[in-house]
Short mmCIF file of C-alpha atoms and ligand atoms in Angstrom, two decimals:
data_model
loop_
_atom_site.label_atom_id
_atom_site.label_comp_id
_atom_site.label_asym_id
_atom_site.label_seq_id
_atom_site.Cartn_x
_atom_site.Cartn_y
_atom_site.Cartn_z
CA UNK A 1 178.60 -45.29 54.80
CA UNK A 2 178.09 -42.95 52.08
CA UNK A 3 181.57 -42.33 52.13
CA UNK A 4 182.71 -45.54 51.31
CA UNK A 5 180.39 -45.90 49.02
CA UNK A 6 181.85 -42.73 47.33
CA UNK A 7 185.04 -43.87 47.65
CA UNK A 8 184.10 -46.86 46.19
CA UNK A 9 183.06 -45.33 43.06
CA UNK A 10 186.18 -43.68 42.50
CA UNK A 11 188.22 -47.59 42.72
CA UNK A 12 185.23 -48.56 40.37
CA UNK A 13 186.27 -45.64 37.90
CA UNK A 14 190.34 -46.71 38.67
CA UNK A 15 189.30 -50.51 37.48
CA UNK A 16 187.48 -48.90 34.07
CA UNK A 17 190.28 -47.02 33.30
CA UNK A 18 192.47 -49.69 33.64
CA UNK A 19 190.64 -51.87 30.70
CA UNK A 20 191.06 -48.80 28.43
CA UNK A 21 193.19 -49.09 25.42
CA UNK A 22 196.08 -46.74 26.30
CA UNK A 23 197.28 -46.47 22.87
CA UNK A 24 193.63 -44.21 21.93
CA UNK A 25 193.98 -40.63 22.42
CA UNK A 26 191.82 -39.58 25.40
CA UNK A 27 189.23 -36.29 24.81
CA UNK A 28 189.37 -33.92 27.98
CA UNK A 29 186.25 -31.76 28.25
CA UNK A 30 186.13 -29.16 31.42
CA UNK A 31 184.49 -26.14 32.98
CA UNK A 32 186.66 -23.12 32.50
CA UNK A 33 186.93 -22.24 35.82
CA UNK A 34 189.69 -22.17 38.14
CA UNK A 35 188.57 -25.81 39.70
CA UNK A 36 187.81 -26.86 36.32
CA UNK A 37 191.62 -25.97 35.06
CA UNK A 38 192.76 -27.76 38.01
CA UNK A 39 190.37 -30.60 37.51
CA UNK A 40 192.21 -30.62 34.28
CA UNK A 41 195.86 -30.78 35.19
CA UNK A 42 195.41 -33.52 37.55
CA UNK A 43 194.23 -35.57 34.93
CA UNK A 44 197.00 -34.46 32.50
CA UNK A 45 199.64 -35.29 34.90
CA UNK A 46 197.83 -38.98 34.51
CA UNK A 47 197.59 -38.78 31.18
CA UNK A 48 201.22 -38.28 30.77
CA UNK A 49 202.38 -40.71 32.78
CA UNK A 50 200.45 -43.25 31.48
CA UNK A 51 201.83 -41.87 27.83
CA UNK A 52 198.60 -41.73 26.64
CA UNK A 53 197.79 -38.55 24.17
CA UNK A 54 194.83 -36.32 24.54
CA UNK A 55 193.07 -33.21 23.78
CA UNK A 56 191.62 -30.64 25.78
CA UNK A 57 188.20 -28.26 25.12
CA UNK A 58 187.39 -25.97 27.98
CA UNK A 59 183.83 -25.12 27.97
CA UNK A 60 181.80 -22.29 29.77
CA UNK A 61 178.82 -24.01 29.85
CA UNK A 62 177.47 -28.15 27.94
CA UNK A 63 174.59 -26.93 25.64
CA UNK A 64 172.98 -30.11 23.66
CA UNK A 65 174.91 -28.55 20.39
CA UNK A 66 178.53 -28.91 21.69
CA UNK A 67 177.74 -32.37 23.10
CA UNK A 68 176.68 -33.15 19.74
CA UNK A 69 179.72 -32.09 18.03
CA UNK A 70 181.76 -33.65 20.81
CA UNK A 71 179.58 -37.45 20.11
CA UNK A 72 180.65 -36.99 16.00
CA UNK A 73 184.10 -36.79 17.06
CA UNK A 74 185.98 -39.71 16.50
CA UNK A 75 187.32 -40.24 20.22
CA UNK A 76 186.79 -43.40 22.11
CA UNK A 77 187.41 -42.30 25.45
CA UNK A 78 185.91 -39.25 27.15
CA UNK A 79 186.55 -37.15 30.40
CA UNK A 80 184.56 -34.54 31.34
CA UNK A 81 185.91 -32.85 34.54
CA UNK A 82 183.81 -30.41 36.78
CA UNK A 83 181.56 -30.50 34.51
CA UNK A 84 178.94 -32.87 32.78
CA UNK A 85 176.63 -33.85 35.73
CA UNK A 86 174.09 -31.23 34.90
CA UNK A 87 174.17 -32.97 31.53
CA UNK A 88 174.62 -36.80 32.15
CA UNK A 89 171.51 -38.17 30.48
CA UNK A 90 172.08 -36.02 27.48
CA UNK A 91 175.67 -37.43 27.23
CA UNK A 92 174.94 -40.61 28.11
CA UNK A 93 171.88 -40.90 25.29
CA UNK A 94 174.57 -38.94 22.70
CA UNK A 95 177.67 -40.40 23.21
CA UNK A 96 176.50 -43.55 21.75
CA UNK A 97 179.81 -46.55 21.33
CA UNK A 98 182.14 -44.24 23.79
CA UNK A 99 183.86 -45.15 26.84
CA UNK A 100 182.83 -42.34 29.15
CA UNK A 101 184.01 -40.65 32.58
CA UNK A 102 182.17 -37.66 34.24
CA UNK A 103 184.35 -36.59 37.25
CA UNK A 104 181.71 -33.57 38.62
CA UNK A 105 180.19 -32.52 42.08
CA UNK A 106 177.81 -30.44 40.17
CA UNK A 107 173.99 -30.93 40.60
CA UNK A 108 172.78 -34.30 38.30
CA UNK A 109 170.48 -33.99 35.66
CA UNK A 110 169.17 -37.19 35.48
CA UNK A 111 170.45 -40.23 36.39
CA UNK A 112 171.36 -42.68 33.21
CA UNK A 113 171.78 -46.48 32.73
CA UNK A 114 174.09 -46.55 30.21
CA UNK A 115 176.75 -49.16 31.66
CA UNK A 116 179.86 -47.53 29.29
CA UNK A 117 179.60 -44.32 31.77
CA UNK A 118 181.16 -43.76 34.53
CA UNK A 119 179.62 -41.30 36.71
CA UNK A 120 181.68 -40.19 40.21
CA UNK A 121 180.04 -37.30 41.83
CA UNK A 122 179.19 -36.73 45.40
CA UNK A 123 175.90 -35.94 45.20
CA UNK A 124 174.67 -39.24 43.97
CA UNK A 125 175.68 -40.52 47.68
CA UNK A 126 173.84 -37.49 49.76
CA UNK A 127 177.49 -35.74 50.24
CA UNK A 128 177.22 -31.80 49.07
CA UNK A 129 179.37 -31.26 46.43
CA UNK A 130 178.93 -27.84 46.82
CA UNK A 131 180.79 -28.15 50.03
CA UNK A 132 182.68 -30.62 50.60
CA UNK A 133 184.72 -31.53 47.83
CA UNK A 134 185.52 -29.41 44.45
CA UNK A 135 186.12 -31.40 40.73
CA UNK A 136 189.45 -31.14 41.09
CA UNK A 137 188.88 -32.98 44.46
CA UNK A 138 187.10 -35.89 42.95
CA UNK A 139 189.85 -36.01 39.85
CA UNK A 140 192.14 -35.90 42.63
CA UNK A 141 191.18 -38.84 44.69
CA UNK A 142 191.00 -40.88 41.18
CA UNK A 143 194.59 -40.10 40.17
CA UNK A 144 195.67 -40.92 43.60
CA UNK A 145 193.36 -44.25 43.85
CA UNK A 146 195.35 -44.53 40.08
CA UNK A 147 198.94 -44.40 40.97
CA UNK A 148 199.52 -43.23 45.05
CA UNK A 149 202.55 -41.12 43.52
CA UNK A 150 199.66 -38.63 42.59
CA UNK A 151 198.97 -38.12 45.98
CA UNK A 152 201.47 -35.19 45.50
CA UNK A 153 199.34 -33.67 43.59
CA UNK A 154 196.73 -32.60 47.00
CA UNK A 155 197.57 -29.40 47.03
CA UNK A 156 195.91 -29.00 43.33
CA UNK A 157 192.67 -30.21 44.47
CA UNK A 158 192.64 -27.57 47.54
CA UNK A 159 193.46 -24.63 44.65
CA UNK A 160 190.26 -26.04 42.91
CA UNK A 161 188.11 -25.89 46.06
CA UNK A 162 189.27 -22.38 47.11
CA UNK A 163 188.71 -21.69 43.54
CA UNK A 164 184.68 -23.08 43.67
CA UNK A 165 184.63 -20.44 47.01
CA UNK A 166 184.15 -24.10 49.52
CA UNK A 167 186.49 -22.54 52.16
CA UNK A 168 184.74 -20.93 55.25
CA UNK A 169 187.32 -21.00 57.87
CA UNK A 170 188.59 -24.25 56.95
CA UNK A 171 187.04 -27.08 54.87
CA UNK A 172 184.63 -29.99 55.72
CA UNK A 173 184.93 -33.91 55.17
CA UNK A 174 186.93 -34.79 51.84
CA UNK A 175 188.38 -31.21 51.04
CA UNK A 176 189.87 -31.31 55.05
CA UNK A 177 191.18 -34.45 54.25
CA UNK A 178 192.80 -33.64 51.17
CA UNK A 179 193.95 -30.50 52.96
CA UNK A 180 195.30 -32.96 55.55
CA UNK A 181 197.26 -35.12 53.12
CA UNK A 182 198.69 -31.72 51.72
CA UNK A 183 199.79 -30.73 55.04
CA UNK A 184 201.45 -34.32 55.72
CA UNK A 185 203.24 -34.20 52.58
CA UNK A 186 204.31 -31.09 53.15
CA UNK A 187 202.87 -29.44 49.96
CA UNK A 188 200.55 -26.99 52.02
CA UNK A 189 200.93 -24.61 55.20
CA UNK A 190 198.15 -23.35 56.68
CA UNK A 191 198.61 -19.91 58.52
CA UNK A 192 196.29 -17.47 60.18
CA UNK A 193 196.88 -13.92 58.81
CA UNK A 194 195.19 -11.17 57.01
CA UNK A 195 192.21 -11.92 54.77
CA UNK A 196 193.45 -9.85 51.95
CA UNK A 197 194.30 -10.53 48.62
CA UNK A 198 197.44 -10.26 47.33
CA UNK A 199 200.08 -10.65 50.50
CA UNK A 200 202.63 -12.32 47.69
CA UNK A 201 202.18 -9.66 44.91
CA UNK A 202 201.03 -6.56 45.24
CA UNK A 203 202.68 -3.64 46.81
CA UNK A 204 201.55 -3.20 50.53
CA UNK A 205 199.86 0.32 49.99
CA UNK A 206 198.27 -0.74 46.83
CA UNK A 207 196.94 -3.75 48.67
CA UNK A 208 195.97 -1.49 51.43
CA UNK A 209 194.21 1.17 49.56
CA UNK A 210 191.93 -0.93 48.03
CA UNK A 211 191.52 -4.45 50.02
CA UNK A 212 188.40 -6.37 51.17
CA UNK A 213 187.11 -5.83 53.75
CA UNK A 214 187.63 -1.87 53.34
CA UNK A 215 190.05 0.55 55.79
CA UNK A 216 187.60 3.64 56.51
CA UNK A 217 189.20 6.89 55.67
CA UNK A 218 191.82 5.71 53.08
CA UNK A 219 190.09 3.40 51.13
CA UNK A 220 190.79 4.35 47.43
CA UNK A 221 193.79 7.55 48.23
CA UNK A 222 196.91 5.96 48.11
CA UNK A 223 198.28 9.34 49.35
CA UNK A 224 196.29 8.46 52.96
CA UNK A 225 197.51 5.31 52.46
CA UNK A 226 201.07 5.82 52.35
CA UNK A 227 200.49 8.60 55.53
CA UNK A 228 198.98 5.82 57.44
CA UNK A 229 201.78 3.68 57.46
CA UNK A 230 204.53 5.91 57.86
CA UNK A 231 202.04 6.72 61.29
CA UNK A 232 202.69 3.53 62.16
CA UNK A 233 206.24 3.32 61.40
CA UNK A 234 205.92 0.79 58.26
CA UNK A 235 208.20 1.69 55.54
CA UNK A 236 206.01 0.87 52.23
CA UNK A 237 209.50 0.98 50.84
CA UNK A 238 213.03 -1.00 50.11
CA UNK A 239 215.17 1.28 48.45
CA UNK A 240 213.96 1.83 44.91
CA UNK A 241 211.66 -1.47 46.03
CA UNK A 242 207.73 -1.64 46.82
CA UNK A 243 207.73 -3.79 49.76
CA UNK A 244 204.87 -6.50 50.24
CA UNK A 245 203.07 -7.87 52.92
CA UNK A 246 204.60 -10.94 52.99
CA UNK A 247 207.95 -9.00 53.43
CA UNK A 248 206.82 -7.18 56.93
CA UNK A 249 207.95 -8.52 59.91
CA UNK A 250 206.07 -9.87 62.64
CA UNK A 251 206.52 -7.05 64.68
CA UNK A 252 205.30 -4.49 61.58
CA UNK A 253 202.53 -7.06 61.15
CA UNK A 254 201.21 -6.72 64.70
CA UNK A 255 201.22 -2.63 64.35
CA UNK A 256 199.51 -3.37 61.19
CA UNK A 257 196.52 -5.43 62.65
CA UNK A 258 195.89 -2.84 65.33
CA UNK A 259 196.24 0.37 63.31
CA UNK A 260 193.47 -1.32 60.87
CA UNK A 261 191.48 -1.80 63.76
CA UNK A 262 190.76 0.67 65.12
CA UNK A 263 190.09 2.66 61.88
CA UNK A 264 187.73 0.41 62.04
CA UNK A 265 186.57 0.53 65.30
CA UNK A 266 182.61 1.70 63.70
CA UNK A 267 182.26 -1.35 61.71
CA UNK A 268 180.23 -4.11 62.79
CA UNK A 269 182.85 -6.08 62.81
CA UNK A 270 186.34 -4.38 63.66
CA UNK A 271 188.52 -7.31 63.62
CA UNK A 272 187.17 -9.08 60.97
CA UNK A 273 190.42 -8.53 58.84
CA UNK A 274 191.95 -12.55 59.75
CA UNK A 275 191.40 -15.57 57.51
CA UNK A 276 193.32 -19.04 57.09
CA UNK A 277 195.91 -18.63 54.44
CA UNK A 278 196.87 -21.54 52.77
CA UNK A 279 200.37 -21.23 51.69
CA UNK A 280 201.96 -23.39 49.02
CA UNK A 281 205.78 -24.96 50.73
CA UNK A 282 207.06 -25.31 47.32
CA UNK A 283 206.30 -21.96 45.62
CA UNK A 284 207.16 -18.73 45.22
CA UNK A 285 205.67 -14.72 44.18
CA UNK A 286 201.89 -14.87 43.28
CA UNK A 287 201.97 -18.67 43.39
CA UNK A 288 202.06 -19.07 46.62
CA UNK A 289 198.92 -18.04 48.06
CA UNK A 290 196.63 -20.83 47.08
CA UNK A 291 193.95 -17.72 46.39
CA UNK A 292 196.18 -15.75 44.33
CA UNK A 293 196.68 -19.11 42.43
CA UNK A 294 193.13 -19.61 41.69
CA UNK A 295 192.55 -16.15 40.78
CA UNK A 296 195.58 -16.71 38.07
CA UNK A 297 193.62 -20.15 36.90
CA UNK A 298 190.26 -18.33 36.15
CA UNK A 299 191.82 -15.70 34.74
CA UNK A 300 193.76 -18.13 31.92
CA UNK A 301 190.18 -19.67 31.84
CA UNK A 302 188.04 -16.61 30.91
CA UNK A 303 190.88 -15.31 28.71
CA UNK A 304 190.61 -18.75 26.24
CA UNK A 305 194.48 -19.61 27.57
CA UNK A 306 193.69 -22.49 29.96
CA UNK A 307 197.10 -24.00 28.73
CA UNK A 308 199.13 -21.61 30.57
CA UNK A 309 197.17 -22.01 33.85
CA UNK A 310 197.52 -26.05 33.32
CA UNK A 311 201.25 -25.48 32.73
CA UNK A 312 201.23 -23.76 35.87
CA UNK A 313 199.86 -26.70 37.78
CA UNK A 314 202.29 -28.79 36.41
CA UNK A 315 205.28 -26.46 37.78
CA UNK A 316 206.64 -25.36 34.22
CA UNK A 317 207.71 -21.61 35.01
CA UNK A 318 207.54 -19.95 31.64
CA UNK A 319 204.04 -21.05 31.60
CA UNK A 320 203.36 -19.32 34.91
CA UNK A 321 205.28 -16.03 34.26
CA UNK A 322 203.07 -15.84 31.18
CA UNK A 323 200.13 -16.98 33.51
CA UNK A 324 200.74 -13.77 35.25
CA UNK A 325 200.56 -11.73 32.53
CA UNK A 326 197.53 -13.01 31.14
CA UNK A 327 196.14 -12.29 35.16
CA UNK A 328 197.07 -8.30 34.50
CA UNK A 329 195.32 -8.50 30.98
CA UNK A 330 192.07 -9.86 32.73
CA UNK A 331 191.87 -7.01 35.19
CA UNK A 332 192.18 -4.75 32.37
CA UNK A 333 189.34 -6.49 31.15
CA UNK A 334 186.95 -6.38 34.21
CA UNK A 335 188.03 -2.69 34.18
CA UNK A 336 187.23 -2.06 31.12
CA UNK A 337 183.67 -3.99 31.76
CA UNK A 338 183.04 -1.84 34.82
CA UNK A 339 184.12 1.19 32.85
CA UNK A 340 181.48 0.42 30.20
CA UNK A 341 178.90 -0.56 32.65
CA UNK A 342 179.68 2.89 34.63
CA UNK A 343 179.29 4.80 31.31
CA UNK A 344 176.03 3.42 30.07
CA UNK A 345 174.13 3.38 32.99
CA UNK A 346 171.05 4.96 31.41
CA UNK A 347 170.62 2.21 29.02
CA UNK A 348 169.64 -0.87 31.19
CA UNK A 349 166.83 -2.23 32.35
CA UNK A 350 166.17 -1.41 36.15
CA UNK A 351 162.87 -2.54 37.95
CA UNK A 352 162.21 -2.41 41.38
CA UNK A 353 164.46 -5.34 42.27
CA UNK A 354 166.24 -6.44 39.54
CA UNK A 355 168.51 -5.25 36.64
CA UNK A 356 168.98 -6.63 33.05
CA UNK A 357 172.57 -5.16 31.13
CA UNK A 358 173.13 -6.71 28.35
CA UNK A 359 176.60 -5.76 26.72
CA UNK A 360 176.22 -7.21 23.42
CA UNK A 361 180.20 -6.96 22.55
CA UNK A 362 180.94 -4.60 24.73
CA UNK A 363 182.77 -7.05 27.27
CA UNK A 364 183.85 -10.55 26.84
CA UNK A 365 181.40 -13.38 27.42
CA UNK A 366 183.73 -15.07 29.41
CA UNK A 367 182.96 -12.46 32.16
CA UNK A 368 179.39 -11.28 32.00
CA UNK A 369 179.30 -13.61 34.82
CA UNK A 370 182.12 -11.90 36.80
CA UNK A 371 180.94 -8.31 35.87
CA UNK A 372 177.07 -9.47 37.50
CA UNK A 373 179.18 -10.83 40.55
CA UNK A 374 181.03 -7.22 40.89
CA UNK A 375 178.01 -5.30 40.73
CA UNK A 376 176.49 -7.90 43.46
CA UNK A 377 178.92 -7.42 45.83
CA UNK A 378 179.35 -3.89 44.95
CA UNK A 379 177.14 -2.68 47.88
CA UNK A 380 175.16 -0.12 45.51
CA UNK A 381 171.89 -2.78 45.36
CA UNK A 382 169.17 -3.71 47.67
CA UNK A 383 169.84 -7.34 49.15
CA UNK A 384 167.82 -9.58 47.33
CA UNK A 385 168.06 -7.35 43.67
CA UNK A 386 168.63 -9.78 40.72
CA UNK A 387 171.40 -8.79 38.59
CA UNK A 388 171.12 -10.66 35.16
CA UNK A 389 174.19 -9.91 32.66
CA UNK A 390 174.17 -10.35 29.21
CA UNK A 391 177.76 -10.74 26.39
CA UNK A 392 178.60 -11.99 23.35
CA UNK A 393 180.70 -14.67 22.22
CA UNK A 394 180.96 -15.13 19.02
CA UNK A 395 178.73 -17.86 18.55
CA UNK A 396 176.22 -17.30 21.37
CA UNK A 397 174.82 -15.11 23.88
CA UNK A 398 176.30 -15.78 27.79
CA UNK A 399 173.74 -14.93 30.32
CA UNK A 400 174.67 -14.66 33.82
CA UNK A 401 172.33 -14.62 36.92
CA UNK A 402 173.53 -13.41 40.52
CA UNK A 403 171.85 -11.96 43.27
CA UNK A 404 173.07 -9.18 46.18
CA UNK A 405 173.76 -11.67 49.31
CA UNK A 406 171.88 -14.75 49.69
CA UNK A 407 168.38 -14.55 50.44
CA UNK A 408 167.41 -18.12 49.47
CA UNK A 409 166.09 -18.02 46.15
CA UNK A 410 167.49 -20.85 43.94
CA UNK A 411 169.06 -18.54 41.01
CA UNK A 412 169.19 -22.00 38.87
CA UNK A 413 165.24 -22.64 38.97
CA UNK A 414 164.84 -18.70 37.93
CA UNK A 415 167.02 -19.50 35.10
CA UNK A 416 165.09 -22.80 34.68
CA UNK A 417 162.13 -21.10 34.18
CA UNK A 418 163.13 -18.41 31.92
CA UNK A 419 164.93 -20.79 29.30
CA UNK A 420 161.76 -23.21 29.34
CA UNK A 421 159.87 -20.41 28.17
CA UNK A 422 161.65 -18.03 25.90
CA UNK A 423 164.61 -21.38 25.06
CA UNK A 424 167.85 -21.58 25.11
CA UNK A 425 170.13 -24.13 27.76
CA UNK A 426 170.23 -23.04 31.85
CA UNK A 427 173.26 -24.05 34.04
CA UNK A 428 174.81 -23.34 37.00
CA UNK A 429 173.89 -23.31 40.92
CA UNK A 430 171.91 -22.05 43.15
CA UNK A 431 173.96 -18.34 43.55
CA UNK A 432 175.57 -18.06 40.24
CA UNK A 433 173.15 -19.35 37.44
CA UNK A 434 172.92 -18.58 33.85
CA UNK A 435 172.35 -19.68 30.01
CA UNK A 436 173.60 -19.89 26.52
CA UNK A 437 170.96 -18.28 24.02
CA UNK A 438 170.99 -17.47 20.46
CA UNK A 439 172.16 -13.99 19.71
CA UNK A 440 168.65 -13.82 17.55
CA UNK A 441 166.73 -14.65 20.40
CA UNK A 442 168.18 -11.90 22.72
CA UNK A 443 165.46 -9.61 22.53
CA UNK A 444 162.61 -12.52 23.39
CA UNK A 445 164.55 -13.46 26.03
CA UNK A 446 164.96 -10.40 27.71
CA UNK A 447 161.73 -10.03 27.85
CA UNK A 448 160.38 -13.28 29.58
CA UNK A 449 162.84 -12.43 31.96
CA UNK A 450 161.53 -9.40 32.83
CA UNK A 451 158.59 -10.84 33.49
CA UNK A 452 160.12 -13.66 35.56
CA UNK A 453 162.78 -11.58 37.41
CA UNK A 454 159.39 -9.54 38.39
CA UNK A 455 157.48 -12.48 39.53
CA UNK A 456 160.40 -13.84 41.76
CA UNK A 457 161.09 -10.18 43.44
CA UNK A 458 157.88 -9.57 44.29
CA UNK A 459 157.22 -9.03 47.91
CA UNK A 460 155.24 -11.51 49.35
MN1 LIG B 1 183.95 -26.89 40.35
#
């Protein structure tokens, strides 16, 4: 039941956008994630063959400001994609005489009546967006409700959902069957094999030396690294050619699995190194993995070059050879953030279970939120610790919220709370949470949430 009656929102949003005027340029607004970039070419591929003209903002975050300056804009038709839930009233109340459409599975703010939106999110119907189905999902099932030639474009959504982390050994109601459509159409493969990153572009002992989970005993040497598979008979070379793991054979792949085993036979999990890969039929290089592919759409996100990661949805291959390179300039720039962050260590704010950096220009904005993730994962902090992570953009202050693993605190209410007191706008979710403040108002800020980030790590 709530299915259909999802479903049936998204024919309701086809029959809207079929009484627009074609001829008026459409105004894209979306998150600048990797779902949100997908989100985004889905709805370009649309918008071109519709021939209808449009412009495209990719946002971090909707504070009241930008939806302001988006309302004086002289656009009839809107589309915010994976993003502009958490804001509907506001837009609704703001973009006063527009024709608008809010494609999101983000958390709602409030519901509105203002009959010229159109709202399609999960969440309204009980189905977890967090879960089930990503923005690109939702844009997805709209373009294909649209025209059913768009149902070639499944495998998008599915980049977008791995993208929003909603894979855990498979995917649930809508995402499986978009997955399942993929499959059909023969746009995806799904194959068990290792869980590490980077089978389609990294060298095999680079990938080796330094992949998730960790090899005991030559994690970080790439001269134990090397040793380790010429033990196991692996060349790690073709010629004058770095081979990859997608270029072992089944046989080398086997040795592979078992060598990595048992070295690490005192984990807690030994053979924890499999995962479902999901393959793209029709690409090629770091494109195919539908994880390496996300990775290269956040990247052209965070870097302010969303164009090249929508180009690479759309299949145009200069785009994604430049898409590439913008990846490499990205991890230059978390290494450079952790490099800071390493270097300065004296200078933040540590309490007893939580942790306030704030970089001022010392890292992009963009990826305040990617450095607090790092550092969360990083195994260095207590579970539970609250890692909040503070950049500059140049017209704001990014503040990021995580947490080391999940202990059920909602990182959004924290956030919530923090903003209501000291101002500025909270977004996010429940794990990854955060704000846009005034640059002035840094030093206020900081210290409510000191007192907050206190109050929520206190032992009970
Ligand atoms: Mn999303």
């Amino acid at each position: 039941m709530k299915y259909q009656k999802f479903k049936d929102s998204v024919k309701e949003a086809v029959a809207r956008f079929r009484q627009l005027d074609k001829k008026e340029p459409a105004r894209v607004i979306a998150h600048l994630d990797a779902d949100g970039i997908a989100s985004c070419s889905i709805l370009v591929k649309v918008f071109n063959s519709e021939n209808m003209r449009y412009s495209i903002s990719i946002v971090p975050q909707l504070t009241t400001e930008l939806i302001d300056s988006f309302a004086k804009e002289k656009y009839k038709n809107y589309f915010f994609v994976d993003i502009g839930s958490g804001r509907l009233k506001t837009i609704a109340d703001r973009l006063i005489g527009k024709n608008v459409f809010i494609f999101d599975h983000h958390g709602i703010e409030e519901e509105t009546k203002n009959p010229a939106v159109v709202h399609v999110n999960p969440n309204v119907y009980g189905i977890d967006g967090g879960r089930e189905i990503s923005g690109s999902g939702i844009v997805y099932l709209f373009a294909s409700e649209l025209d059913p030639k768009n149902i070639d474009l499944a495998h998008i959504a599915i980049v977008g959902a791995i993208g929003d982390v909603q894979e855990d050994n498979g995917f649930e109601k809508l995402n499986d069957e978009i997955l399942q459509t993929a499959i059909e159409r023969d746009l995806i493969e799904v194959k068990r094999g290792f869980k590490f990153f980077g089978t389609y572009s990294k060298p095999i002992h680079k990938l080796l030396q330094y992949c998730e989970p960790k090899i005991p005993e030559i994690y970080g040497d790439e001269f134990r690294t090397i040793e380790f598979l010429q033990e196991l008979g692996i060349p790690h070379r073709n010629g004058y050619e770095f081979r990859k793991l997608c270029d072992l054979t089944d046989a080398e792949k086997k040795k592979l699995a078992s060598g990595i085993i048992i070295k690490r036979m005192n984990e807690e999990k030994p053979e924890d190194i499999f995962a479902n890969n999901y393959l793209l039929v029709r690409e090629k290089g770091a494109f195919k993995d539908v994880r390496e592919f996300s990775t290269i759409l956040n990247a052209c996100g965070r870097l302010q070059k969303a164009s090249l990661g929508i180009g690479a949805c759309l299949g145009d291959e200069k785009l994604k050879r430049k898409a590439i390179e913008n990846l490499s300039i990205y991890k230059k720039e978390i290494t450079g953030a952790l490099a800071w962050f390493n270097g300065n260590l004296d200078s933040f704010i540590k309490g007893d279970k939580y942790m306030i950096i704030n970089a001022e220009n010392n890292i992009l904005s963009t990826i305040a939120g990617t450095l607090g993730s790092i550092l969360s994962k990083s195994g260095n902090y207590e579970k539970g610790t609250l890692i909040m992570t503070m950049a500059r953009s140049a017209d704001f202050t990014k503040v990021s919220l995580r947490i080391v693993t999940d202990v059920g605190i909602d990182l959004r209410d924290i956030v919530k709370e923090i903003t209501a007191k000291a101002g500025g706008e909270a977004g996010g979710h429940k794990l990854a949470a955060g704000a846009i403040i005034s640059r002035e108002n840094e030093e206020n800020f900081i210290k409510v949430a000191e007192e907050v980030l206190k109050k929520f790590t206190k032992a009970p």
